[in-house]
Amino acid sequence: MALYDVFNGDADGLCALLQLHLAEPRESVLVTGVKRDIALLDRVEAGAGDEVRVLDLSLDKNRAALERLLAAGVRVRYFDHHFPGEIPDHPGLEAHIDTAPDRGTSLLVDAALDGAHRAWAVVGTFGDNFDAAARQAAAPLGFDAPTLERLRELGIYLNYNGYGARVADLHVDPAQLFERLRPYADPRAFIAADPVFAQLRDGYADDMAHAEALRPEVDETAGRVFVLPDAPWARRVSGVFANARAQAAPERAHALLTRLPEGGFLVSVRAPLARPDGADALCRQFPSGGGRKAAAGINHLAEDDYPRFVEAFLSTFRG
């Protein structure tokens, strides 16, 4: 029997999978990519008796591949918090799907494991910009404020590493990053021992310095729109910069549009933290768009669609 782990290459996907591996150490085939590369089940050629675990990937975007695997006799465990559409009713599918706006995949795995590796769930939840939920989950662990801040930083850096148009844009391939995380039951030990933490910290600081110099193209009470250049630093920083802007102005929505080499934009949207709803519905109005209520994106927005996007963005978050 083969085991396949198919996971989003961001903090939430990494930390969700890490909890499962710590609870039940097994060798598996890793299938992942950049954060926006979400149609990953297409790459899995599993057969009867095999098992596939899917973490932090929209069921709706992987529906055809999921149905193919189930029909072939593959057992699938599915953990996710994005818009799923209709969830198949199949004896081979074990679905843990919850689209609550402050409940990421790391917390869904944490619940399934009865909190066995809660510290990593906290890291993944911080990485997904659910700070209040992360702090609530961490409360029983008794961490002091400096320790909690270090876990928050780790979550941000892991999330930052997932952004890019291609794996070559990233500091570390997400599959390799998972293997670096895998030996550590305690994220504090990873922070202290593995040089990847410093590599991501320094890269984040450098890229954010570029981003902080940007001025919004649209600046209204409802929200702000930033346009980033076609550059690797911009593709890496787009999501975490959007999260930082959202934390700084919780009553406003934010959209970051990063120019792509082939033309058009990669889009990251954050609903106001005070009203975390509407980002997914907005992005699904455009081809290649999707996500969750609080945060969503569009993999390729055509240049000609920029005015329509801005109008839809402001309309979604006004009032």
PDB file of C-alpha atoms in Angstrom:
ATOM      1  CA  MET A   1       0.000   0.000   0.000  1.00  0.00           C
ATOM      2  CA  ALA A   2       1.352   3.395  -1.008  1.00  0.00           C
ATOM      3  CA  LEU A   3       0.689   6.577   0.979  1.00  0.00           C
ATOM      4  CA  TYR A   4       0.531   9.938  -0.788  1.00  0.00           C
ATOM      5  CA  ASP A   5       0.551  13.259   1.072  1.00  0.00           C
ATOM      6  CA  VAL A   6      -0.815  16.061  -1.076  1.00  0.00           C
ATOM      7  CA  PHE A   7      -0.500  19.446   0.598  1.00  0.00           C
ATOM      8  CA  ASN A   8      -0.455  23.171   0.084  1.00  0.00           C
ATOM      9  CA  GLY A   9       3.098  24.502   0.281  1.00  0.00           C
ATOM     10  CA  ASP A  10       2.192  27.257   2.753  1.00  0.00           C
ATOM     11  CA  ALA A  11       2.385  27.336   6.560  1.00  0.00           C
ATOM     12  CA  ASP A  12      -1.060  25.833   7.099  1.00  0.00           C
ATOM     13  CA  GLY A  13      -0.463  22.926   4.737  1.00  0.00           C
ATOM     14  CA  LEU A  14       3.014  22.209   6.113  1.00  0.00           C
ATOM     15  CA  CYS A  15       1.955  22.333   9.759  1.00  0.00           C
ATOM     16  CA  ALA A  16      -1.181  20.277   9.139  1.00  0.00           C
ATOM     17  CA  LEU A  17       0.826  17.512   7.481  1.00  0.00           C
ATOM     18  CA  LEU A  18       3.575  17.674  10.093  1.00  0.00           C
ATOM     19  CA  GLN A  19       1.064  16.949  12.856  1.00  0.00           C
ATOM     20  CA  LEU A  20      -0.117  13.815  11.031  1.00  0.00           C
ATOM     21  CA  HIS A  21       3.442  12.586  10.528  1.00  0.00           C
ATOM     22  CA  LEU A  22       4.339  13.196  14.160  1.00  0.00           C
ATOM     23  CA  ALA A  23       1.253  11.276  15.269  1.00  0.00           C
ATOM     24  CA  GLU A  24       1.879   8.379  12.883  1.00  0.00           C
ATOM     25  CA  PRO A  25       5.391   8.381  11.356  1.00  0.00           C
ATOM     26  CA  ARG A  26       5.175   6.801   7.913  1.00  0.00           C
ATOM     27  CA  GLU A  27       7.018   7.170   4.646  1.00  0.00           C
ATOM     28  CA  SER A  28       4.948   8.797   1.940  1.00  0.00           C
ATOM     29  CA  VAL A  29       5.127  10.311  -1.518  1.00  0.00           C
ATOM     30  CA  LEU A  30       5.015  14.108  -1.133  1.00  0.00           C
ATOM     31  CA  VAL A  31       3.041  16.114  -3.690  1.00  0.00           C
ATOM     32  CA  THR A  32       3.166  19.890  -3.268  1.00  0.00           C
ATOM     33  CA  GLY A  33       4.191  23.166  -4.900  1.00  0.00           C
ATOM     34  CA  VAL A  34       3.854  26.912  -4.516  1.00  0.00           C
ATOM     35  CA  LYS A  35       0.904  28.164  -2.484  1.00  0.00           C
ATOM     36  CA  ARG A  36      -1.191  28.934  -5.567  1.00  0.00           C
ATOM     37  CA  ASP A  37      -0.572  25.519  -7.125  1.00  0.00           C
ATOM     38  CA  ILE A  38      -3.693  23.868  -5.732  1.00  0.00           C
ATOM     39  CA  ALA A  39      -4.879  21.395  -8.418  1.00  0.00           C
ATOM     40  CA  LEU A  40      -2.401  18.877  -7.043  1.00  0.00           C
ATOM     41  CA  LEU A  41      -4.533  15.722  -7.019  1.00  0.00           C
ATOM     42  CA  ASP A  42      -4.142  15.582 -10.809  1.00  0.00           C
ATOM     43  CA  ARG A  43      -0.544  14.484 -10.187  1.00  0.00           C
ATOM     44  CA  VAL A  44      -1.468  11.448  -8.082  1.00  0.00           C
ATOM     45  CA  GLU A  45      -1.624   8.058  -9.800  1.00  0.00           C
ATOM     46  CA  ALA A  46      -2.744   5.895  -6.888  1.00  0.00           C
ATOM     47  CA  GLY A  47      -4.591   2.584  -7.123  1.00  0.00           C
ATOM     48  CA  ALA A  48      -6.837   0.268  -5.135  1.00  0.00           C
ATOM     49  CA  GLY A  49      -5.684  -0.083  -1.540  1.00  0.00           C
ATOM     50  CA  ASP A  50      -3.545   3.051  -1.603  1.00  0.00           C
ATOM     51  CA  GLU A  51      -4.173   5.980   0.728  1.00  0.00           C
ATOM     52  CA  VAL A  52      -4.096   9.683  -0.095  1.00  0.00           C
ATOM     53  CA  ARG A  53      -4.123  12.463   2.491  1.00  0.00           C
ATOM     54  CA  VAL A  54      -5.045  15.917   1.204  1.00  0.00           C
ATOM     55  CA  LEU A  55      -4.312  19.008   3.262  1.00  0.00           C
ATOM     56  CA  ASP A  56      -5.293  22.648   2.725  1.00  0.00           C
ATOM     57  CA  LEU A  57      -6.424  22.300  -0.903  1.00  0.00           C
ATOM     58  CA  SER A  58      -9.867  23.211  -2.206  1.00  0.00           C
ATOM     59  CA  LEU A  59     -11.982  20.138  -2.886  1.00  0.00           C
ATOM     60  CA  ASP A  60     -13.864  22.109  -5.516  1.00  0.00           C
ATOM     61  CA  LYS A  61     -10.632  22.689  -7.461  1.00  0.00           C
ATOM     62  CA  ASN A  62      -9.674  18.990  -7.200  1.00  0.00           C
ATOM     63  CA  ARG A  63     -13.098  17.412  -7.676  1.00  0.00           C
ATOM     64  CA  ALA A  64     -12.467  15.484 -10.904  1.00  0.00           C
ATOM     65  CA  ALA A  65      -9.197  13.989  -9.635  1.00  0.00           C
ATOM     66  CA  LEU A  66     -10.779  13.114  -6.280  1.00  0.00           C
ATOM     67  CA  GLU A  67     -13.656  11.310  -7.964  1.00  0.00           C
ATOM     68  CA  ARG A  68     -11.162   9.445 -10.188  1.00  0.00           C
ATOM     69  CA  LEU A  69      -9.180   8.250  -7.165  1.00  0.00           C
ATOM     70  CA  LEU A  70     -12.260   7.197  -5.202  1.00  0.00           C
ATOM     71  CA  ALA A  71     -13.571   5.257  -8.202  1.00  0.00           C
ATOM     72  CA  ALA A  72     -10.213   3.449  -8.397  1.00  0.00           C
ATOM     73  CA  GLY A  73     -10.541   2.210  -4.812  1.00  0.00           C
ATOM     74  CA  VAL A  74      -8.213   4.744  -3.178  1.00  0.00           C
ATOM     75  CA  ARG A  75      -8.961   5.783   0.418  1.00  0.00           C
ATOM     76  CA  VAL A  76      -8.812   9.550   0.863  1.00  0.00           C
ATOM     77  CA  ARG A  77      -8.587  11.620   4.050  1.00  0.00           C
ATOM     78  CA  TYR A  78      -9.339  15.254   3.219  1.00  0.00           C
ATOM     79  CA  PHE A  79      -8.625  18.189   5.575  1.00  0.00           C
ATOM     80  CA  ASP A  80      -9.432  21.680   4.311  1.00  0.00           C
ATOM     81  CA  HIS A  81     -11.105  25.011   5.038  1.00  0.00           C
ATOM     82  CA  HIS A  82     -11.634  26.414   1.533  1.00  0.00           C
ATOM     83  CA  PHE A  83     -14.884  26.480  -0.445  1.00  0.00           C
ATOM     84  CA  PRO A  84     -15.607  22.795  -1.227  1.00  0.00           C
ATOM     85  CA  GLY A  85     -18.759  22.867  -3.294  1.00  0.00           C
ATOM     86  CA  GLU A  86     -20.700  19.626  -2.907  1.00  0.00           C
ATOM     87  CA  ILE A  87     -18.728  17.072  -0.891  1.00  0.00           C
ATOM     88  CA  PRO A  88     -18.938  13.586  -2.471  1.00  0.00           C
ATOM     89  CA  ASP A  89     -20.783  10.950  -0.449  1.00  0.00           C
ATOM     90  CA  HIS A  90     -18.428   7.991  -0.816  1.00  0.00           C
ATOM     91  CA  PRO A  91     -17.318   5.305   1.665  1.00  0.00           C
ATOM     92  CA  GLY A  92     -13.694   5.824   0.650  1.00  0.00           C
ATOM     93  CA  LEU A  93     -13.713   9.514   1.595  1.00  0.00           C
ATOM     94  CA  GLU A  94     -13.118  10.796   5.126  1.00  0.00           C
ATOM     95  CA  ALA A  95     -13.742  14.540   4.931  1.00  0.00           C
ATOM     96  CA  HIS A  96     -12.758  17.071   7.599  1.00  0.00           C
ATOM     97  CA  ILE A  97     -13.908  20.294   5.945  1.00  0.00           C
ATOM     98  CA  ASP A  98     -14.939  23.468   7.747  1.00  0.00           C
ATOM     99  CA  THR A  99     -15.132  26.880   6.057  1.00  0.00           C
ATOM    100  CA  ALA A 100     -15.425  28.956   9.253  1.00  0.00           C
ATOM    101  CA  PRO A 101     -13.456  32.172   8.588  1.00  0.00           C
ATOM    102  CA  ASP A 102     -10.999  31.704  11.470  1.00  0.00           C
ATOM    103  CA  ARG A 103     -10.442  27.929  11.358  1.00  0.00           C
ATOM    104  CA  GLY A 104      -7.578  26.724   9.189  1.00  0.00           C
ATOM    105  CA  THR A 105      -6.502  23.234   8.203  1.00  0.00           C
ATOM    106  CA  SER A 106      -3.930  23.024  11.003  1.00  0.00           C
ATOM    107  CA  LEU A 107      -6.729  23.394  13.550  1.00  0.00           C
ATOM    108  CA  LEU A 108      -8.846  20.769  11.777  1.00  0.00           C
ATOM    109  CA  VAL A 109      -5.977  18.280  12.054  1.00  0.00           C
ATOM    110  CA  ASP A 110      -5.405  19.369  15.653  1.00  0.00           C
ATOM    111  CA  ALA A 111      -9.029  18.516  16.449  1.00  0.00           C
ATOM    112  CA  ALA A 112      -8.741  15.117  14.757  1.00  0.00           C
ATOM    113  CA  LEU A 113      -5.613  14.367  16.825  1.00  0.00           C
ATOM    114  CA  ASP A 114      -7.096  15.677  20.091  1.00  0.00           C
ATOM    115  CA  GLY A 115      -4.402  18.362  20.355  1.00  0.00           C
ATOM    116  CA  ALA A 116      -1.498  15.898  20.319  1.00  0.00           C
ATOM    117  CA  HIS A 117       0.820  18.314  18.503  1.00  0.00           C
ATOM    118  CA  ARG A 118      -0.898  21.591  19.292  1.00  0.00           C
ATOM    119  CA  ALA A 119       2.221  23.778  19.078  1.00  0.00           C
ATOM    120  CA  TRP A 120       2.536  23.101  15.348  1.00  0.00           C
ATOM    121  CA  ALA A 121      -1.184  23.802  14.898  1.00  0.00           C
ATOM    122  CA  VAL A 122      -0.548  27.182  16.521  1.00  0.00           C
ATOM    123  CA  VAL A 123       2.326  27.897  14.091  1.00  0.00           C
ATOM    124  CA  GLY A 124       0.182  27.029  11.065  1.00  0.00           C
ATOM    125  CA  THR A 125      -2.724  29.115  12.344  1.00  0.00           C
ATOM    126  CA  PHE A 126      -0.497  32.136  12.850  1.00  0.00           C
ATOM    127  CA  GLY A 127       0.842  31.594   9.338  1.00  0.00           C
ATOM    128  CA  ASP A 128      -2.678  31.763   7.922  1.00  0.00           C
ATOM    129  CA  ASN A 129      -3.164  35.156   9.633  1.00  0.00           C
ATOM    130  CA  PHE A 130      -5.647  33.831  12.231  1.00  0.00           C
ATOM    131  CA  ASP A 131      -3.850  35.449  15.168  1.00  0.00           C
ATOM    132  CA  ALA A 132      -6.778  35.415  17.591  1.00  0.00           C
ATOM    133  CA  ALA A 133      -7.536  31.738  16.868  1.00  0.00           C
ATOM    134  CA  ALA A 134      -3.839  30.861  17.239  1.00  0.00           C
ATOM    135  CA  ARG A 135      -3.610  32.545  20.629  1.00  0.00           C
ATOM    136  CA  GLN A 136      -6.787  30.841  21.788  1.00  0.00           C
ATOM    137  CA  ALA A 137      -5.460  27.444  20.687  1.00  0.00           C
ATOM    138  CA  ALA A 138      -2.145  28.123  22.439  1.00  0.00           C
ATOM    139  CA  ALA A 139      -3.693  29.087  25.772  1.00  0.00           C
ATOM    140  CA  PRO A 140      -3.591  25.557  27.300  1.00  0.00           C
ATOM    141  CA  LEU A 141       0.097  25.227  26.390  1.00  0.00           C
ATOM    142  CA  GLY A 142       1.131  27.975  28.805  1.00  0.00           C
ATOM    143  CA  PHE A 143       3.648  29.676  26.512  1.00  0.00           C
ATOM    144  CA  ASP A 144       4.934  33.062  27.635  1.00  0.00           C
ATOM    145  CA  ALA A 145       4.564  36.104  25.359  1.00  0.00           C
ATOM    146  CA  PRO A 146       8.086  35.970  23.821  1.00  0.00           C
ATOM    147  CA  THR A 147       7.675  32.271  22.957  1.00  0.00           C
ATOM    148  CA  LEU A 148       4.289  32.882  21.372  1.00  0.00           C
ATOM    149  CA  GLU A 149       5.767  35.694  19.304  1.00  0.00           C
ATOM    150  CA  ARG A 150       8.520  33.363  18.048  1.00  0.00           C
ATOM    151  CA  LEU A 151       5.897  30.827  16.973  1.00  0.00           C
ATOM    152  CA  ARG A 152       4.017  33.605  15.214  1.00  0.00           C
ATOM    153  CA  GLU A 153       7.191  34.640  13.378  1.00  0.00           C
ATOM    154  CA  LEU A 154       7.829  31.055  12.308  1.00  0.00           C
ATOM    155  CA  GLY A 155       4.294  30.778  10.944  1.00  0.00           C
ATOM    156  CA  ILE A 156       4.723  34.003   8.978  1.00  0.00           C
ATOM    157  CA  TYR A 157       8.059  32.873   7.512  1.00  0.00           C
ATOM    158  CA  LEU A 158       6.734  29.447   6.512  1.00  0.00           C
ATOM    159  CA  ASN A 159       3.777  31.118   4.836  1.00  0.00           C
ATOM    160  CA  TYR A 160       6.024  33.665   3.131  1.00  0.00           C
ATOM    161  CA  ASN A 161       8.109  30.867   1.642  1.00  0.00           C
ATOM    162  CA  GLY A 162       5.091  29.441  -0.184  1.00  0.00           C
ATOM    163  CA  TYR A 163       4.431  32.478  -2.357  1.00  0.00           C
ATOM    164  CA  GLY A 164       5.756  32.678  -5.897  1.00  0.00           C
ATOM    165  CA  ALA A 165       4.724  31.977  -9.471  1.00  0.00           C
ATOM    166  CA  ARG A 166       7.000  28.922  -9.534  1.00  0.00           C
ATOM    167  CA  VAL A 167       9.112  26.923  -7.089  1.00  0.00           C
ATOM    168  CA  ALA A 168      12.232  28.701  -8.414  1.00  0.00           C
ATOM    169  CA  ASP A 169      10.899  31.938  -6.856  1.00  0.00           C
ATOM    170  CA  LEU A 170      10.939  30.401  -3.367  1.00  0.00           C
ATOM    171  CA  HIS A 171      13.800  30.237  -0.900  1.00  0.00           C
ATOM    172  CA  VAL A 172      13.101  26.538  -0.189  1.00  0.00           C
ATOM    173  CA  ASP A 173      11.085  23.970  -2.144  1.00  0.00           C
ATOM    174  CA  PRO A 174       8.053  23.174   0.091  1.00  0.00           C
ATOM    175  CA  ALA A 175       8.740  19.423  -0.091  1.00  0.00           C
ATOM    176  CA  GLN A 176      12.318  20.015   1.097  1.00  0.00           C
ATOM    177  CA  LEU A 177      11.069  22.400   3.770  1.00  0.00           C
ATOM    178  CA  PHE A 178       8.713  19.728   5.096  1.00  0.00           C
ATOM    179  CA  GLU A 179      11.634  17.301   5.386  1.00  0.00           C
ATOM    180  CA  ARG A 180      13.536  19.931   7.381  1.00  0.00           C
ATOM    181  CA  LEU A 181      10.576  20.384   9.744  1.00  0.00           C
ATOM    182  CA  ARG A 182       9.781  16.698  10.080  1.00  0.00           C
ATOM    183  CA  PRO A 183      12.335  15.748  12.813  1.00  0.00           C
ATOM    184  CA  TYR A 184      11.022  18.402  15.233  1.00  0.00           C
ATOM    185  CA  ALA A 185       8.120  17.614  17.537  1.00  0.00           C
ATOM    186  CA  ASP A 186       8.572  21.073  19.078  1.00  0.00           C
ATOM    187  CA  PRO A 187       8.702  24.151  16.814  1.00  0.00           C
ATOM    188  CA  ARG A 188      10.918  25.900  19.364  1.00  0.00           C
ATOM    189  CA  ALA A 189      13.591  23.280  18.706  1.00  0.00           C
ATOM    190  CA  PHE A 190      13.366  23.895  14.958  1.00  0.00           C
ATOM    191  CA  ILE A 191      13.781  27.641  15.496  1.00  0.00           C
ATOM    192  CA  ALA A 192      16.852  27.070  17.657  1.00  0.00           C
ATOM    193  CA  ALA A 193      18.554  24.385  15.568  1.00  0.00           C
ATOM    194  CA  ASP A 194      17.810  24.705  11.857  1.00  0.00           C
ATOM    195  CA  PRO A 195      19.492  27.465   9.766  1.00  0.00           C
ATOM    196  CA  VAL A 196      16.452  27.571   7.472  1.00  0.00           C
ATOM    197  CA  PHE A 197      14.703  29.696  10.108  1.00  0.00           C
ATOM    198  CA  ALA A 198      17.348  32.436   9.784  1.00  0.00           C
ATOM    199  CA  GLN A 199      17.333  32.113   5.985  1.00  0.00           C
ATOM    200  CA  LEU A 200      13.581  32.718   5.823  1.00  0.00           C
ATOM    201  CA  ARG A 201      13.708  35.452   8.477  1.00  0.00           C
ATOM    202  CA  ASP A 202      16.359  37.409   6.576  1.00  0.00           C
ATOM    203  CA  GLY A 203      14.671  36.928   3.207  1.00  0.00           C
ATOM    204  CA  TYR A 204      11.371  38.085   4.656  1.00  0.00           C
ATOM    205  CA  ALA A 205      12.921  41.227   6.145  1.00  0.00           C
ATOM    206  CA  ASP A 206      14.615  42.144   2.856  1.00  0.00           C
ATOM    207  CA  ASP A 207      11.507  41.580   0.720  1.00  0.00           C
ATOM    208  CA  MET A 208       9.222  43.406   3.146  1.00  0.00           C
ATOM    209  CA  ALA A 209      11.543  46.428   3.054  1.00  0.00           C
ATOM    210  CA  HIS A 210      10.859  46.661  -0.697  1.00  0.00           C
ATOM    211  CA  ALA A 211       7.120  46.232  -0.173  1.00  0.00           C
ATOM    212  CA  GLU A 212       6.832  48.830   2.606  1.00  0.00           C
ATOM    213  CA  ALA A 213       7.996  51.494   0.140  1.00  0.00           C
ATOM    214  CA  LEU A 214       4.917  50.919  -2.060  1.00  0.00           C
ATOM    215  CA  ARG A 215       1.987  53.314  -2.162  1.00  0.00           C
ATOM    216  CA  PRO A 216      -1.558  52.102  -2.938  1.00  0.00           C
ATOM    217  CA  GLU A 217      -2.987  52.567  -6.431  1.00  0.00           C
ATOM    218  CA  VAL A 218      -6.484  52.732  -4.896  1.00  0.00           C
ATOM    219  CA  ASP A 219      -6.995  54.079  -1.380  1.00  0.00           C
ATOM    220  CA  GLU A 220     -10.612  54.222  -0.184  1.00  0.00           C
ATOM    221  CA  THR A 221     -12.404  53.636   3.091  1.00  0.00           C
ATOM    222  CA  ALA A 222     -13.591  50.251   1.836  1.00  0.00           C
ATOM    223  CA  GLY A 223     -10.140  49.051   0.898  1.00  0.00           C
ATOM    224  CA  ARG A 224      -6.740  49.525  -0.684  1.00  0.00           C
ATOM    225  CA  VAL A 225      -5.256  48.113  -3.879  1.00  0.00           C
ATOM    226  CA  PHE A 226      -1.477  47.765  -4.264  1.00  0.00           C
ATOM    227  CA  VAL A 227       0.302  46.895  -7.517  1.00  0.00           C
ATOM    228  CA  LEU A 228       3.662  45.137  -7.226  1.00  0.00           C
ATOM    229  CA  PRO A 229       6.260  44.809 -10.002  1.00  0.00           C
ATOM    230  CA  ASP A 230       7.262  41.701 -11.938  1.00  0.00           C
ATOM    231  CA  ALA A 231      10.102  40.631  -9.645  1.00  0.00           C
ATOM    232  CA  PRO A 232      10.831  37.517  -7.550  1.00  0.00           C
ATOM    233  CA  TRP A 233      10.760  39.534  -4.296  1.00  0.00           C
ATOM    234  CA  ALA A 234       7.287  40.827  -5.162  1.00  0.00           C
ATOM    235  CA  ARG A 235       5.940  37.353  -5.917  1.00  0.00           C
ATOM    236  CA  ARG A 236       7.399  36.053  -2.639  1.00  0.00           C
ATOM    237  CA  VAL A 237       6.067  38.857  -0.471  1.00  0.00           C
ATOM    238  CA  SER A 238       2.580  39.321  -1.918  1.00  0.00           C
ATOM    239  CA  GLY A 239       0.642  37.181   0.558  1.00  0.00           C
ATOM    240  CA  VAL A 240       2.448  38.125   3.753  1.00  0.00           C
ATOM    241  CA  PHE A 241       2.387  41.811   2.815  1.00  0.00           C
ATOM    242  CA  ALA A 242      -1.374  41.521   2.325  1.00  0.00           C
ATOM    243  CA  ASN A 243      -1.629  39.872   5.752  1.00  0.00           C
ATOM    244  CA  ALA A 244       0.471  42.626   7.338  1.00  0.00           C
ATOM    245  CA  ARG A 245      -1.693  45.352   5.790  1.00  0.00           C
ATOM    246  CA  ALA A 246      -4.816  43.546   7.018  1.00  0.00           C
ATOM    247  CA  GLN A 247      -3.451  43.389  10.570  1.00  0.00           C
ATOM    248  CA  ALA A 248      -2.531  47.095  10.469  1.00  0.00           C
ATOM    249  CA  ALA A 249      -5.985  48.206   9.227  1.00  0.00           C
ATOM    250  CA  PRO A 250      -8.535  45.579  10.346  1.00  0.00           C
ATOM    251  CA  GLU A 251     -11.538  47.589   9.163  1.00  0.00           C
ATOM    252  CA  ARG A 252     -10.344  47.716   5.532  1.00  0.00           C
ATOM    253  CA  ALA A 253     -10.012  45.158   2.756  1.00  0.00           C
ATOM    254  CA  HIS A 254      -6.736  44.809   0.850  1.00  0.00           C
ATOM    255  CA  ALA A 255      -5.797  43.571  -2.602  1.00  0.00           C
ATOM    256  CA  LEU A 256      -2.273  43.029  -3.871  1.00  0.00           C
ATOM    257  CA  LEU A 257      -1.783  42.612  -7.610  1.00  0.00           C
ATOM    258  CA  THR A 258       1.654  41.356  -8.640  1.00  0.00           C
ATOM    259  CA  ARG A 259       2.592  41.730 -12.310  1.00  0.00           C
ATOM    260  CA  LEU A 260       3.389  38.430 -14.037  1.00  0.00           C
ATOM    261  CA  PRO A 261       6.127  37.897 -16.662  1.00  0.00           C
ATOM    262  CA  GLU A 262       3.546  36.777 -19.228  1.00  0.00           C
ATOM    263  CA  GLY A 263       1.306  39.800 -18.555  1.00  0.00           C
ATOM    264  CA  GLY A 264      -1.593  40.280 -16.189  1.00  0.00           C
ATOM    265  CA  PHE A 265      -1.499  39.914 -12.425  1.00  0.00           C
ATOM    266  CA  LEU A 266      -1.310  37.425  -9.566  1.00  0.00           C
ATOM    267  CA  VAL A 267      -3.900  38.641  -7.030  1.00  0.00           C
ATOM    268  CA  SER A 268      -4.081  38.281  -3.226  1.00  0.00           C
ATOM    269  CA  VAL A 269      -7.214  39.542  -1.452  1.00  0.00           C
ATOM    270  CA  ARG A 270      -7.802  39.964   2.273  1.00  0.00           C
ATOM    271  CA  ALA A 271     -11.256  40.751   3.628  1.00  0.00           C
ATOM    272  CA  PRO A 272     -11.291  43.115   6.624  1.00  0.00           C
ATOM    273  CA  LEU A 273     -10.250  41.252   9.754  1.00  0.00           C
ATOM    274  CA  ALA A 274     -13.203  42.877  11.509  1.00  0.00           C
ATOM    275  CA  ARG A 275     -15.569  41.321   8.919  1.00  0.00           C
ATOM    276  CA  PRO A 276     -13.746  38.296   7.453  1.00  0.00           C
ATOM    277  CA  ASP A 277     -16.116  37.452   4.625  1.00  0.00           C
ATOM    278  CA  GLY A 278     -16.435  37.915   0.871  1.00  0.00           C
ATOM    279  CA  ALA A 279     -12.902  37.368  -0.440  1.00  0.00           C
ATOM    280  CA  ASP A 280     -13.675  33.952  -1.945  1.00  0.00           C
ATOM    281  CA  ALA A 281     -16.889  35.082  -3.634  1.00  0.00           C
ATOM    282  CA  LEU A 282     -15.079  38.087  -5.113  1.00  0.00           C
ATOM    283  CA  CYS A 283     -12.213  36.032  -6.548  1.00  0.00           C
ATOM    284  CA  ARG A 284     -14.486  33.330  -7.954  1.00  0.00           C
ATOM    285  CA  GLN A 285     -15.961  35.988 -10.270  1.00  0.00           C
ATOM    286  CA  PHE A 286     -12.725  35.726 -12.272  1.00  0.00           C
ATOM    287  CA  PRO A 287     -11.124  32.733 -14.033  1.00  0.00           C
ATOM    288  CA  SER A 288      -8.565  30.917 -11.819  1.00  0.00           C
ATOM    289  CA  GLY A 289      -9.944  32.639  -8.713  1.00  0.00           C
ATOM    290  CA  GLY A 290     -10.805  30.982  -5.413  1.00  0.00           C
ATOM    291  CA  GLY A 291      -9.899  30.686  -1.753  1.00  0.00           C
ATOM    292  CA  ARG A 292     -11.692  31.175   1.517  1.00  0.00           C
ATOM    293  CA  LYS A 293     -13.961  33.808   3.018  1.00  0.00           C
ATOM    294  CA  ALA A 294     -11.230  35.784   4.762  1.00  0.00           C
ATOM    295  CA  ALA A 295      -8.465  35.421   2.167  1.00  0.00           C
ATOM    296  CA  ALA A 296      -8.515  34.451  -1.481  1.00  0.00           C
ATOM    297  CA  GLY A 297      -6.707  35.015  -4.740  1.00  0.00           C
ATOM    298  CA  ILE A 298      -6.638  34.872  -8.517  1.00  0.00           C
ATOM    299  CA  ASN A 299      -3.793  33.046 -10.212  1.00  0.00           C
ATOM    300  CA  HIS A 300      -4.014  35.130 -13.381  1.00  0.00           C
ATOM    301  CA  LEU A 301      -6.025  38.330 -13.777  1.00  0.00           C
ATOM    302  CA  ALA A 302      -5.879  39.668 -17.320  1.00  0.00           C
ATOM    303  CA  GLU A 303      -4.672  43.240 -17.707  1.00  0.00           C
ATOM    304  CA  ASP A 304      -7.988  44.195 -19.331  1.00  0.00           C
ATOM    305  CA  ASP A 305      -9.855  42.897 -16.262  1.00  0.00           C
ATOM    306  CA  TYR A 306      -8.076  45.265 -13.861  1.00  0.00           C
ATOM    307  CA  PRO A 307     -10.818  47.971 -13.911  1.00  0.00           C
ATOM    308  CA  ARG A 308     -13.544  45.345 -13.445  1.00  0.00           C
ATOM    309  CA  PHE A 309     -11.635  43.780 -10.566  1.00  0.00           C
ATOM    310  CA  VAL A 310     -11.204  47.119  -8.769  1.00  0.00           C
ATOM    311  CA  GLU A 311     -14.912  47.885  -9.180  1.00  0.00           C
ATOM    312  CA  ALA A 312     -15.902  44.431  -7.881  1.00  0.00           C
ATOM    313  CA  PHE A 313     -13.404  44.672  -4.999  1.00  0.00           C
ATOM    314  CA  LEU A 314     -14.737  48.012  -3.768  1.00  0.00           C
ATOM    315  CA  SER A 315     -18.351  46.940  -4.291  1.00  0.00           C
ATOM    316  CA  THR A 316     -17.796  43.757  -2.263  1.00  0.00           C
ATOM    317  CA  PHE A 317     -16.368  45.534   0.765  1.00  0.00           C
ATOM    318  CA  ARG A 318     -18.350  48.799   0.851  1.00  0.00           C
ATOM    319  CA  GLY A 319     -20.937  49.005   3.605  1.00  0.00           C
TER     320      GLY A 319
END
